[in-house]
Short mmCIF file of C-alpha atoms in Angstrom, two decimals:
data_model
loop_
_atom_site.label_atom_id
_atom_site.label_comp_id
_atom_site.label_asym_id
_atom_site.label_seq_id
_atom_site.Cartn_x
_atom_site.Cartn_y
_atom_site.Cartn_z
CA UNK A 210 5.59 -10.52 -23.85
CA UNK A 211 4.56 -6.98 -21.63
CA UNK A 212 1.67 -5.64 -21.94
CA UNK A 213 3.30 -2.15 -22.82
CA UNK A 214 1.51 0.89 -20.91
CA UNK A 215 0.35 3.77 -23.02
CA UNK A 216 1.88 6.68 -21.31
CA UNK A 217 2.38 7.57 -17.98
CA UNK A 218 -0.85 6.43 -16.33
CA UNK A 219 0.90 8.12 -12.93
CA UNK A 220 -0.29 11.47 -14.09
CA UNK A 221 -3.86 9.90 -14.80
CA UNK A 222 -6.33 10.06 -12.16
CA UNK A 223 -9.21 8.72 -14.51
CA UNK A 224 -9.63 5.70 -12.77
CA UNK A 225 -11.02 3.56 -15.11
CA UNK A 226 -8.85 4.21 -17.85
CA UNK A 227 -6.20 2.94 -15.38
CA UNK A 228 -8.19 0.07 -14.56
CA UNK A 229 -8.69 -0.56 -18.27
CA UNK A 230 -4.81 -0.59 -18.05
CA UNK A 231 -4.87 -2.77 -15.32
CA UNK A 232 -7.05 -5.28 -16.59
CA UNK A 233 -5.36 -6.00 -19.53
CA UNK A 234 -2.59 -7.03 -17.18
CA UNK A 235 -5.03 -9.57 -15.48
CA UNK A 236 -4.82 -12.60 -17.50
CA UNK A 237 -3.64 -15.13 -15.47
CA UNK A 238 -0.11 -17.27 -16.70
CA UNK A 239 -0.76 -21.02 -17.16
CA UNK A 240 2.68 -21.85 -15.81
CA UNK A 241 4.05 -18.95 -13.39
CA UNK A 242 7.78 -18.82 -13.72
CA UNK A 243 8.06 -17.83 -9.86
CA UNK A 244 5.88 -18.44 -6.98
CA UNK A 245 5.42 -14.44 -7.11
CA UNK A 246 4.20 -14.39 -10.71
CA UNK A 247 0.56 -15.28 -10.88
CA UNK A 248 0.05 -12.83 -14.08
CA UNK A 249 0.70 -10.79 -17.27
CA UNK A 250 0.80 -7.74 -14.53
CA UNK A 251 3.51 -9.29 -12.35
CA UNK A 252 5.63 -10.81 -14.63
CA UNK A 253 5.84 -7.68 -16.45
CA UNK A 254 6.28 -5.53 -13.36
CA UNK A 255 8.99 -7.89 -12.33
CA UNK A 256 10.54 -7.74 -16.04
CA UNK A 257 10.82 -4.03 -14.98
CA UNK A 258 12.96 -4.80 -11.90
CA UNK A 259 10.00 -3.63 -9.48
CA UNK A 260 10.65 -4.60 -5.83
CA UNK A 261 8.61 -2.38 -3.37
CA UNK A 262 6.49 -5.09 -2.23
CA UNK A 263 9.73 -6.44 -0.65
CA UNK A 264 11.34 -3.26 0.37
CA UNK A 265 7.96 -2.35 1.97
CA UNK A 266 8.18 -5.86 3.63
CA UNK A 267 11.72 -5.24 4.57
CA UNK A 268 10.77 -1.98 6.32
CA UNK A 269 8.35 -3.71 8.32
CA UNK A 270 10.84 -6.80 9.55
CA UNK A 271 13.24 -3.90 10.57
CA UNK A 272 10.66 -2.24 12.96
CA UNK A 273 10.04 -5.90 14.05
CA UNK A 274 13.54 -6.46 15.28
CA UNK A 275 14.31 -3.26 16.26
CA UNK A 276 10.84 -3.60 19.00
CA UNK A 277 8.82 -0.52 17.03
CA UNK A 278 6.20 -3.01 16.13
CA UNK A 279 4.94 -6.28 17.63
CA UNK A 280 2.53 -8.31 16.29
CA UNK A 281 0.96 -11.09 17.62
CA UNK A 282 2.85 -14.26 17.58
CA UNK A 283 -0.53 -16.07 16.61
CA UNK A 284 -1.07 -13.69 13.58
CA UNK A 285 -0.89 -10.56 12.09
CA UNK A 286 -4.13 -8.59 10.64
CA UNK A 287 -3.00 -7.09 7.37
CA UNK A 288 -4.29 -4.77 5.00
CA UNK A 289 -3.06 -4.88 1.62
CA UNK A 290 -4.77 -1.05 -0.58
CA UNK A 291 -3.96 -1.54 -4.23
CA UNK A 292 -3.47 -5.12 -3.67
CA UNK A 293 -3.36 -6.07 -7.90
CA UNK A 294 -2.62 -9.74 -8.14
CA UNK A 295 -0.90 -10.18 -4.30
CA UNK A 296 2.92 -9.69 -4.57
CA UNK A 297 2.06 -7.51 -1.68
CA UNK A 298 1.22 -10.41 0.36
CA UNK A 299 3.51 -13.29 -1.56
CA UNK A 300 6.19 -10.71 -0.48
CA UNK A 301 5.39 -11.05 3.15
CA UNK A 302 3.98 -14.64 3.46
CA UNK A 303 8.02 -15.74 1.90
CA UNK A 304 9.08 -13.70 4.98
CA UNK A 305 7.59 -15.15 7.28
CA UNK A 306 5.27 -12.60 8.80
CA UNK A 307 2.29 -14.16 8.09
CA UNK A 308 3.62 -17.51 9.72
CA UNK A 309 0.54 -17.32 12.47
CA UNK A 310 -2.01 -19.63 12.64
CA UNK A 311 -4.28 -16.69 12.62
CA UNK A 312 -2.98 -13.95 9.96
CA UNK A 313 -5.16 -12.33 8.21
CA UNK A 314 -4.41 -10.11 4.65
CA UNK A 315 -7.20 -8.27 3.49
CA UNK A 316 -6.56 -6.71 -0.15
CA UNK A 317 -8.40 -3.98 -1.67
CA UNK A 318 -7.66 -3.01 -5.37
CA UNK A 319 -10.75 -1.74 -8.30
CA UNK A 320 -9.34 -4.38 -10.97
CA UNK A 321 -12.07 -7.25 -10.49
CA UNK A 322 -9.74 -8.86 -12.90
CA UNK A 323 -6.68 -8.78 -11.14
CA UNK A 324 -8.79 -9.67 -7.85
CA UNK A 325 -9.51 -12.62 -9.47
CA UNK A 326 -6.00 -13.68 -9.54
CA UNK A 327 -5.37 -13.03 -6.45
CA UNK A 328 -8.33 -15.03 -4.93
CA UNK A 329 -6.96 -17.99 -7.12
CA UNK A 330 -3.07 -17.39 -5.21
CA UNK A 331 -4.79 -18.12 -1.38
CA UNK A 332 -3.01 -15.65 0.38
CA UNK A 333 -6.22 -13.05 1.38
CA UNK A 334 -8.44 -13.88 3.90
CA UNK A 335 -10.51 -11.39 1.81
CA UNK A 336 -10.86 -8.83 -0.78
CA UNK A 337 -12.46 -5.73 -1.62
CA UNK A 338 -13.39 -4.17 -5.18
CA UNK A 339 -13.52 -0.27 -4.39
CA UNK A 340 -11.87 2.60 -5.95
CA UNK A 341 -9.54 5.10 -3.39
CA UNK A 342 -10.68 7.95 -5.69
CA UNK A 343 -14.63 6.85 -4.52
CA UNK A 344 -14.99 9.10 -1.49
CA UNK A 345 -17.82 10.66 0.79
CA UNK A 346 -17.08 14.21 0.27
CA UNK A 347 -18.67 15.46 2.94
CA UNK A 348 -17.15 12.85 5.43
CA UNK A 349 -14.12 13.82 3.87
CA UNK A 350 -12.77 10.21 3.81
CA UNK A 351 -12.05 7.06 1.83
CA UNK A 352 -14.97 4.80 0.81
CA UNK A 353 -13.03 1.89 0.59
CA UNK A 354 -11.39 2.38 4.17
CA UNK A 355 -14.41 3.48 5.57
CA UNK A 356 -15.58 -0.03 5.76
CA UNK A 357 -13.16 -0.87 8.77
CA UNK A 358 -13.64 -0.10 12.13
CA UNK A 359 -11.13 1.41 14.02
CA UNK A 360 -7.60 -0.31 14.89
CA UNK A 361 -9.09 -3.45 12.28
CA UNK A 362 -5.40 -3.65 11.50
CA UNK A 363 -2.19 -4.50 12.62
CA UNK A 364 -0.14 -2.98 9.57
CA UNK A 365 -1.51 -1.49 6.57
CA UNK A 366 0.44 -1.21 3.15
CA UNK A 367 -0.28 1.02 0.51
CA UNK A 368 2.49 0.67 -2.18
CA UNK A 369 2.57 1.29 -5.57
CA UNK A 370 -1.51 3.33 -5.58
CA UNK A 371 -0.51 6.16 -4.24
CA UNK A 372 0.27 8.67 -7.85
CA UNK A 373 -2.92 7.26 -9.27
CA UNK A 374 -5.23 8.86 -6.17
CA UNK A 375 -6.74 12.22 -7.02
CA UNK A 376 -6.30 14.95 -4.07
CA UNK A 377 -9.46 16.54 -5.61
CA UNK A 378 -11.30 13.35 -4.97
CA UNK A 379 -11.36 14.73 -1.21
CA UNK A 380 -13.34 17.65 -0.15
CA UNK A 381 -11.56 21.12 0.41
CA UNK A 382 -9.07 22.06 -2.20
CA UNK A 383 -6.20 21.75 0.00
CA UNK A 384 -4.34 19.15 -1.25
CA UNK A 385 -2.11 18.87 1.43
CA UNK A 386 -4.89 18.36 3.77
CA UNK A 387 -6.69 16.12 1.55
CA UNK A 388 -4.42 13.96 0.88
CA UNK A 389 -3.83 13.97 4.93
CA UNK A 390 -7.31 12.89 4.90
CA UNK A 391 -6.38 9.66 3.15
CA UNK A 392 -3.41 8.57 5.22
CA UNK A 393 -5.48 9.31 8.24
CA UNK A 394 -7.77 6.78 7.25
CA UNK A 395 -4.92 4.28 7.10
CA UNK A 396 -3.89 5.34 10.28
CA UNK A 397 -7.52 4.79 11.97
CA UNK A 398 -7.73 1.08 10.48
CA UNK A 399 -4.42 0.67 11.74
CA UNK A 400 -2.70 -0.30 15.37
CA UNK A 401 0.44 -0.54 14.12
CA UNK A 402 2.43 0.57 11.42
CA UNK A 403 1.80 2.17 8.19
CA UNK A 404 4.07 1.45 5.19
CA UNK A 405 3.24 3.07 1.75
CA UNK A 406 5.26 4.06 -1.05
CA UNK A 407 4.94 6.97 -3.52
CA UNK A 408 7.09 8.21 -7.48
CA UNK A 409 10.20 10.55 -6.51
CA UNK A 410 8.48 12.81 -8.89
CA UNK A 411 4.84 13.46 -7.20
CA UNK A 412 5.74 12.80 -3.78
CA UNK A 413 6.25 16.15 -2.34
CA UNK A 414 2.60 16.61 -1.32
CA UNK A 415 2.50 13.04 0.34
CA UNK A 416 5.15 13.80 2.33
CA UNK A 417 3.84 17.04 3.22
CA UNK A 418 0.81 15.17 4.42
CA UNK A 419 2.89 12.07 6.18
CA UNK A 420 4.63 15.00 7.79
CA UNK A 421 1.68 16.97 8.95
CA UNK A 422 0.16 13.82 10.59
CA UNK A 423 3.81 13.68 12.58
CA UNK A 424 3.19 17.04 13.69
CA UNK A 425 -0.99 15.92 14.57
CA UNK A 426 0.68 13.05 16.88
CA UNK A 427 -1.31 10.45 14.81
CA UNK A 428 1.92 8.79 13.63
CA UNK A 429 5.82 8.90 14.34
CA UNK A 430 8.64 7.76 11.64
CA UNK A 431 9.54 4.41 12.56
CA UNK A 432 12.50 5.20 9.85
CA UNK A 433 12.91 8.63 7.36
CA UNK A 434 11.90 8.06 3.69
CA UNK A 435 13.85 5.87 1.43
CA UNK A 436 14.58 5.88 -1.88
CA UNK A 437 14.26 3.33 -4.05
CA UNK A 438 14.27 1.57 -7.46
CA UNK A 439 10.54 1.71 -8.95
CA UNK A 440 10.51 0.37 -12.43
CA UNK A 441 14.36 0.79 -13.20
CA UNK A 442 13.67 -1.65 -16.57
CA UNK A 443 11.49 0.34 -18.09
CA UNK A 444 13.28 3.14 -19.63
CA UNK A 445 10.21 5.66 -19.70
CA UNK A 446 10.83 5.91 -16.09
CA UNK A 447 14.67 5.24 -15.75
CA UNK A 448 15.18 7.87 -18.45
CA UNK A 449 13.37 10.33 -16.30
CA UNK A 450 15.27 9.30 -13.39
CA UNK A 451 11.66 8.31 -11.63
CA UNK A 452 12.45 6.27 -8.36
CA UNK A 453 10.22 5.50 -4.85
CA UNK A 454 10.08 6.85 -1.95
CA UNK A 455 9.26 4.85 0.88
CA UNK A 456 7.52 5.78 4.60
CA UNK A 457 7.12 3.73 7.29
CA UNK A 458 5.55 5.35 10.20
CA UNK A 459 4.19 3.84 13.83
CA UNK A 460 0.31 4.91 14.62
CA UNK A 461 -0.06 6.43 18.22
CA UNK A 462 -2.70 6.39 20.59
CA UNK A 463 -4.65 9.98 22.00
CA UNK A 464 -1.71 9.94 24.30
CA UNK A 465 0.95 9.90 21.79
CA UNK A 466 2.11 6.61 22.35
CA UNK A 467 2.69 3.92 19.50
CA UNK A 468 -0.38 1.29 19.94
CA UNK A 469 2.36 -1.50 19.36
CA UNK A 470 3.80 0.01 22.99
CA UNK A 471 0.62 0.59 24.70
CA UNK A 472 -0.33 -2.90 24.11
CA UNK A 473 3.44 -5.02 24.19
CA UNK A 474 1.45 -7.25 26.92
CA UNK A 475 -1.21 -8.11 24.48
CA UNK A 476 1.22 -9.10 21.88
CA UNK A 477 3.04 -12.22 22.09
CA UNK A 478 5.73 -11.23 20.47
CA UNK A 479 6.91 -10.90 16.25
CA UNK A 480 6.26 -13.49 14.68
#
């Protein structure tokens, strides 16, 4: 049975009563009908028809193929931001891109609960309790992020977080240019590609900010925005005609150049 969810906790940026949400989710299924279904949250995700954790995956395999990303043939370094229970990274370990001896998926989500589940499915190297609406104001950047050096990633995901992260939670007022501030941060942990997704219905400023970072030269479009399904099972957002949009951009260098180009010799090729 779903755990039904009181309203829509997308316009919510009180971040625990979204966790409270979340952790409700977070009890673990004895038997897992699918590989993919570790808990009450997935399973009643999946009941919903959600699939951005594979169309985010998909993005990625098409930049593979078409030579926009490389990653090293002995592993990729992955970073997974609103990670929940891992479909994320069940999503990309079925295809194949984290075959490497060496991949790494680092998830980052603020339900301890459905951390827990995750830890108990094997597919993160390691995991992070933090809140994206926790930042240093001053700084002007992501506490949770801020952790990583620079380039500590080959591709970063953030899919499915995005309408629950408060623009106010970053210092100015701007919320164009905070929520720049956010993506930037993925782009500094990140050598390669960037893949998030964000609700039809609150996206605009994202893609303001996505765009503004095109115009910076701190990323390129490695394809334009998609849309596609969210939650087309539950009728509270089919009704309303709520879908996703999904970005997948390349990070460049100071010169303008995508890392994954600057540093083709390095990589052994896609896994």
């Amino acid at each position: 049975m779903s755990v039904p969810m009181e309203g829509d906790l997308g316009l919510s940026f009180d971040s625990e009563a979204v966790r409270k949400t979340y952790d409700a989710w977070a009890d673990p299924l004895a038997s897992p009908a699918r590989g993919d279904v570790k808990s009450v949250y997935s399973r009643t995700v999946r009941d919903w028809g959600y699939r951005c954790p594979e169309l985010a995956t998909e993005a990625l395999i098409r930049a593979i193929r078409a030579g926009a990303v490389r990653l090293p043939k002995r592993g990729a370094r992955v970073l997974d931001v609103g990670c929940a229970d891992g479909l994320q990274a069940e999503s990309l370990s079925s295809a194949g891109v984290l075959a490497g001896e060496d991949s790494r998926v680092c998830g980052i989500d603020f339900s301890e609960r459905l951390l827990a589940v995750a830890r108990g499915a094997g597919r993160y190297h390691s995991l992070v309790c933090d809140d994206l609406n926790r930042c240093d104001a001053d700084a002007e950047i992501d506490v949770a992020t801020a952790r990583f050096e620079d380039d500590a990633f080959h591709v970063s995901f953030c899919v499915g977080v995005l309408t629950y992260v408060d623009p106010d939670a970053y210092a100015g007022g701007d919320e164009t240019r905070n929520r720049r501030n956010l993506l930037r941060e993925l782009s500094r942990v990140t050598s390669g590609a960037v893949i998030f997704t964000c609700r039809t219905d609150m996206c605009a400023p994202w893609e303001r900010a996505a765009r503004a970072l095109v115009d910076e030269g701190v990323w390129r479009p490695l394809e334009p925005p998609m849309t596609v399904p969210y939650l087309p099972g539950n009728a509270s957002y089919r009704d309303k005609g709520v879908e996703a949009r999904l970005f997948a951009f390349a990070v460049n260098d100071a010169s303008g150049t995508s890392f994954s180009e600057a540093r083709a010799r390095e990589a052994d090729g896609p896994p």
